[in-house]
XYZ file of C-alpha atoms in Angstrom:
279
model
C 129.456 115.226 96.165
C 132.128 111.990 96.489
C 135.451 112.081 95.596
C 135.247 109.976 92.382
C 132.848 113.216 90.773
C 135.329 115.423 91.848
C 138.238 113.971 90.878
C 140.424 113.034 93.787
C 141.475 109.643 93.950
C 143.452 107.202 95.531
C 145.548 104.100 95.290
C 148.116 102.512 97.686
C 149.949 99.174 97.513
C 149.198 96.373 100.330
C 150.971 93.957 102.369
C 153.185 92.914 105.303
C 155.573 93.627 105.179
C 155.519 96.628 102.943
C 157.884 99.279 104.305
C 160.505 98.556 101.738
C 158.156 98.986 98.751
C 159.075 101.309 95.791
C 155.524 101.381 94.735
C 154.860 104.822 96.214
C 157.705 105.924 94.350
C 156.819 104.593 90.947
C 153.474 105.622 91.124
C 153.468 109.067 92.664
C 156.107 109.869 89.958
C 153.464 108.680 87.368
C 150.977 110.935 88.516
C 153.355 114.252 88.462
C 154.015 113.345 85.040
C 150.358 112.739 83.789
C 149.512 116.111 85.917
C 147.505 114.008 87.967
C 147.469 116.110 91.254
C 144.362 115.044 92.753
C 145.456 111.573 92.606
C 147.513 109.825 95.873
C 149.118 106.622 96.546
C 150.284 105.148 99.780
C 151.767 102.279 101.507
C 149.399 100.383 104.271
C 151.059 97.334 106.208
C 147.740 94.413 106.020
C 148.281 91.078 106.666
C 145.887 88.300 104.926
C 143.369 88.808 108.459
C 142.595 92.487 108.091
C 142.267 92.218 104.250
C 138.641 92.083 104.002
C 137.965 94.829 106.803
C 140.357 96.967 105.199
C 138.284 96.373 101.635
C 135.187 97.157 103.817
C 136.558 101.136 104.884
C 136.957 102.109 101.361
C 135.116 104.688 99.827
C 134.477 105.814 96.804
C 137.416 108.002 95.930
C 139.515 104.601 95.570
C 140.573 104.051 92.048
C 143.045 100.699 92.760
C 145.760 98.906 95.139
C 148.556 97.102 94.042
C 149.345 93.424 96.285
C 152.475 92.108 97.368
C 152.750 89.145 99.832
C 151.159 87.555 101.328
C 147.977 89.136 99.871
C 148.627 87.848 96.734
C 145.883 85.521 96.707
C 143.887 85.985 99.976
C 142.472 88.862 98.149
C 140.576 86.673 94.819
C 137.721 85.587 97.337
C 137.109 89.373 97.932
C 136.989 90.126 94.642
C 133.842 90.511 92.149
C 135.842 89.138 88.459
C 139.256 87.749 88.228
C 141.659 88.468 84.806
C 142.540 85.109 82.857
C 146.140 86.038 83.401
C 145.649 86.475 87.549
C 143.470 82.917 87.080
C 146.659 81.172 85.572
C 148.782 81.718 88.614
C 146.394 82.184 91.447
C 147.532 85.562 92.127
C 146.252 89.093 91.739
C 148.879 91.877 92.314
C 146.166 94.257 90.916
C 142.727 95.680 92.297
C 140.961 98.172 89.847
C 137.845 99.457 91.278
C 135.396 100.117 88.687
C 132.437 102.924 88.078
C 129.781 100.910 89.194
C 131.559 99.726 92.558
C 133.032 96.387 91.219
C 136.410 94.907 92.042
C 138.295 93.542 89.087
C 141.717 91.360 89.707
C 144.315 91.186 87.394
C 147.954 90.181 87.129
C 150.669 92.605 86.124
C 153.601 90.704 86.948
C 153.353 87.890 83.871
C 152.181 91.029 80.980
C 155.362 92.886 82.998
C 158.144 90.503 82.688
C 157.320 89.876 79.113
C 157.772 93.481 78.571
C 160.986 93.799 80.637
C 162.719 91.023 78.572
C 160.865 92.862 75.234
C 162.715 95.795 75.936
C 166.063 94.059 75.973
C 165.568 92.472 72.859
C 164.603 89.216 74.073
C 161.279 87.906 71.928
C 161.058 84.407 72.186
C 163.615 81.913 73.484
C 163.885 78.113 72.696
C 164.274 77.140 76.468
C 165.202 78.692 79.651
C 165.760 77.650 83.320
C 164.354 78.738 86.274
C 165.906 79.122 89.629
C 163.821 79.302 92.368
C 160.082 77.594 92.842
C 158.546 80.096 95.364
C 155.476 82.790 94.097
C 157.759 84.430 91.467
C 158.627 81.231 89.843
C 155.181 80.610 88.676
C 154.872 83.545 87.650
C 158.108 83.519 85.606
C 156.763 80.153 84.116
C 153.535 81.879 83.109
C 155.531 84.590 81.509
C 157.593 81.987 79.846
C 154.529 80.373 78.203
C 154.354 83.398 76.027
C 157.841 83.358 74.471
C 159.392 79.894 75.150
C 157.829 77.006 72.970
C 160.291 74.838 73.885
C 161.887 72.985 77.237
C 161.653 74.796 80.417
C 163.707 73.441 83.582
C 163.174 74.676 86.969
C 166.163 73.943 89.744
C 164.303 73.505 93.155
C 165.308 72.519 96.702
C 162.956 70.189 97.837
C 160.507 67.324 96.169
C 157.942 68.779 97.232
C 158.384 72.259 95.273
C 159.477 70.053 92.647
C 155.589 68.326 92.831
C 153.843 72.180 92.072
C 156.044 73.363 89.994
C 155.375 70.036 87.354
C 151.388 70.695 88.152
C 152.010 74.767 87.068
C 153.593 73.455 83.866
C 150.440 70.808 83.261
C 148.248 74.086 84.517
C 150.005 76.531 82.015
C 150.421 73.608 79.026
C 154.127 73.950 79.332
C 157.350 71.637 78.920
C 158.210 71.818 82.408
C 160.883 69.632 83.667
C 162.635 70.115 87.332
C 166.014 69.438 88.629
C 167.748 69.623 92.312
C 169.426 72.748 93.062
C 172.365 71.007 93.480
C 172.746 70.903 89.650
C 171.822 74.786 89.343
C 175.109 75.509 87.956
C 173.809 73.605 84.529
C 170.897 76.293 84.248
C 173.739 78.824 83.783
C 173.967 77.331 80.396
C 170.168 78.087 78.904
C 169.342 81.088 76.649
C 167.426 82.577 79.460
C 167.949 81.808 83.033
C 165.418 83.650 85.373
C 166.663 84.306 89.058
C 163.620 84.110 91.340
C 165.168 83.108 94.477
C 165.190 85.489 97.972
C 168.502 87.633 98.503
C 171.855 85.896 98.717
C 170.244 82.574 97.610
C 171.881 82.001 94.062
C 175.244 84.295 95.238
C 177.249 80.965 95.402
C 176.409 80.581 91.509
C 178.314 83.869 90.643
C 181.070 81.607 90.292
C 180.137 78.964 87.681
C 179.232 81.823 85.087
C 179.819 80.272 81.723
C 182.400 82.640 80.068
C 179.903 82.980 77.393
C 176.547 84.134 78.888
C 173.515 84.532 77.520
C 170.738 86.432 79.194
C 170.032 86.666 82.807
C 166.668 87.869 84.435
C 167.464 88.682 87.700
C 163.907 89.486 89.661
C 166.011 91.360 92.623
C 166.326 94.944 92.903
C 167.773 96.210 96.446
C 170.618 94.802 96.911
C 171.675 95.454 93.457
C 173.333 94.171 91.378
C 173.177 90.675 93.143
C 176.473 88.652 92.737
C 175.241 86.487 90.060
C 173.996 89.595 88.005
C 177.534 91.560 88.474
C 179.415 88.725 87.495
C 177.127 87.989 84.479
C 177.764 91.660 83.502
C 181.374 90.841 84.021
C 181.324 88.201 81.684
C 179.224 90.515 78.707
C 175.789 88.952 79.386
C 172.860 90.409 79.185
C 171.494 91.123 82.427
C 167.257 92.258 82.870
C 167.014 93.580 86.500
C 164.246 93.524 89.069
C 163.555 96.748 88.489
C 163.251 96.111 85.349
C 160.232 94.165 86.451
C 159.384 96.281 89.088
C 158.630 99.311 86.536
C 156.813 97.716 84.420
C 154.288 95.927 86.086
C 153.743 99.033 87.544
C 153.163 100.532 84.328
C 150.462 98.166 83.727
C 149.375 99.137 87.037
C 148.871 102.809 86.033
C 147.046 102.466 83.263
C 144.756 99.918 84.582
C 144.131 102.234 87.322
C 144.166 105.764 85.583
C 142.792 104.545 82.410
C 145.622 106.900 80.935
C 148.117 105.471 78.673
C 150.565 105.772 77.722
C 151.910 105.461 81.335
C 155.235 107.499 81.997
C 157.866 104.524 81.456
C 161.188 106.556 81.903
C 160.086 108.874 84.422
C 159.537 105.844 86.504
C 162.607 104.427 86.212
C 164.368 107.701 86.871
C 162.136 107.619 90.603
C 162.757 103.791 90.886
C 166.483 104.552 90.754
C 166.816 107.775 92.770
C 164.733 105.906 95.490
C 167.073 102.684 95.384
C 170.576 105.145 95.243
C 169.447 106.962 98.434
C 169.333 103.306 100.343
């Protein structure tokens, strides 16, 4: 008898490197909340070589993983259909592994910041900036295609990003115009900025702060709050974290995986934040 008839499953997230990664966390606390007790997740370090022989090792009793760089998109070769939403960014952060043995890719990063901002009131925004052109960033743009009809401006460091980041905006049917990051203060100004640079990277911006802010979407989590978040708080903006973001994509995650929904939001968070206070 195989695990899926009996009911044990399993699930782990993917990547190098992945020691830091609060997925475990997230997801195990899912499970204790849904009473799923024959279900496991874990953490395996893979680099984009030992993807495909560590697709070919699992058995049956694997319900999903969850992909964090580089994996990202070395895995949509491997993979049997593709989401529209993974399609629009080139990236799959998702792996649901079906009944009948097929591997489905999807994106819960995009569906996952929408619902982050949703959940602090933010609906639809008449432009926004983006700091940062790396992976997140066109992500963030795709996300941004969903609630921002108008003008979106993305601050970059080199031409180069600057060149892919105007063909994800022709890709995604978007206003996308880009600027050097040595104007980044001026995206300070928009109704939505989104923070998708690496750690430290925006701290010099903390202080050119408008004393009026709007809404900040930070997409760190550990350190946190980053400089430019805790002086946006400072100031009485609105600040979305990255775990925020983290929770729920992972959501999404969960219930693509499970097929349970509602997934257990708030008991999620709760783990997400114990996890990051014992750091």
């Amino acid at each position: 008898m195989t695990s899926r008839a009996t009911g044990a499953r399993r699930a782990a997230v993917l990547g190098k490197p992945i020691a830091h990664s609060l997925s475990p966390v997230l997801h195990r606390a899912a499970y204790a909340e849904l009473g799923l007790d024959n279900w496991s997740y874990d953490r395996f370090e893979v680099d984009e070589a030992g993807l495909a022989g560590f697709f070919e090792g699992l058995g049956p009793e694997w319900a999903g993983l969850s992909l964090t760089m580089p994996l990202k998109r070395a895995v949509m070769p491997l993979l049997d259909e593709v989401s529209e939403t993974a399609a629009s960014v080139d990236a799959v952060n998702t792996v649901v592994f079906t009944e009948d043995g097929r591997k489905v890719g999807d994106n819960t990063d995009i569906p996952g910041m929408v619902a982050a901002l949703r959940e602090h009131g933010i609906e639809e925004v008449e432009s926004a900036a983006v700091l940062g052109a790396g992976a997140t960033a066109s992500s963030a743009l795709a996300a941004l295609a969903r609630i921002c009809p108008g003008e979106v401006v993305v601050y970059v460091r080199s031409a180069a990003r600057a060149a892919e980041i105007r063909e994800w905006g022709e890709r995604l049917d978007m206003d996308v115009r880009t600027a050097g990051w040595a104007d980044a203060a001026e995206a300070l100004y928009a109704p939505l900025v989104i923070a998708t640079t690496p750690a430290g990277a925006a701290d010099a911006l903390a202080t050119a702060v408008p004393e009026r802010p709007t809404t900040l979407f930070d997409v760190l989590y550990d350190p946190w709050p980053t400089e430019l978040a805790a002086r946006w708080s400072m100031f009485g903006g609105a600040v979305v974290g990255g775990l925020d973001l983290l929770v729920h994509q992972a959501v999404l995650q969960v219930e693509r995986m499970t097929g349970r929904t509602p997934a257990p939001l708030e008991a999620m968070r709760r783990a997400g934040e114990r996890a990051l206070a014992a750091r």
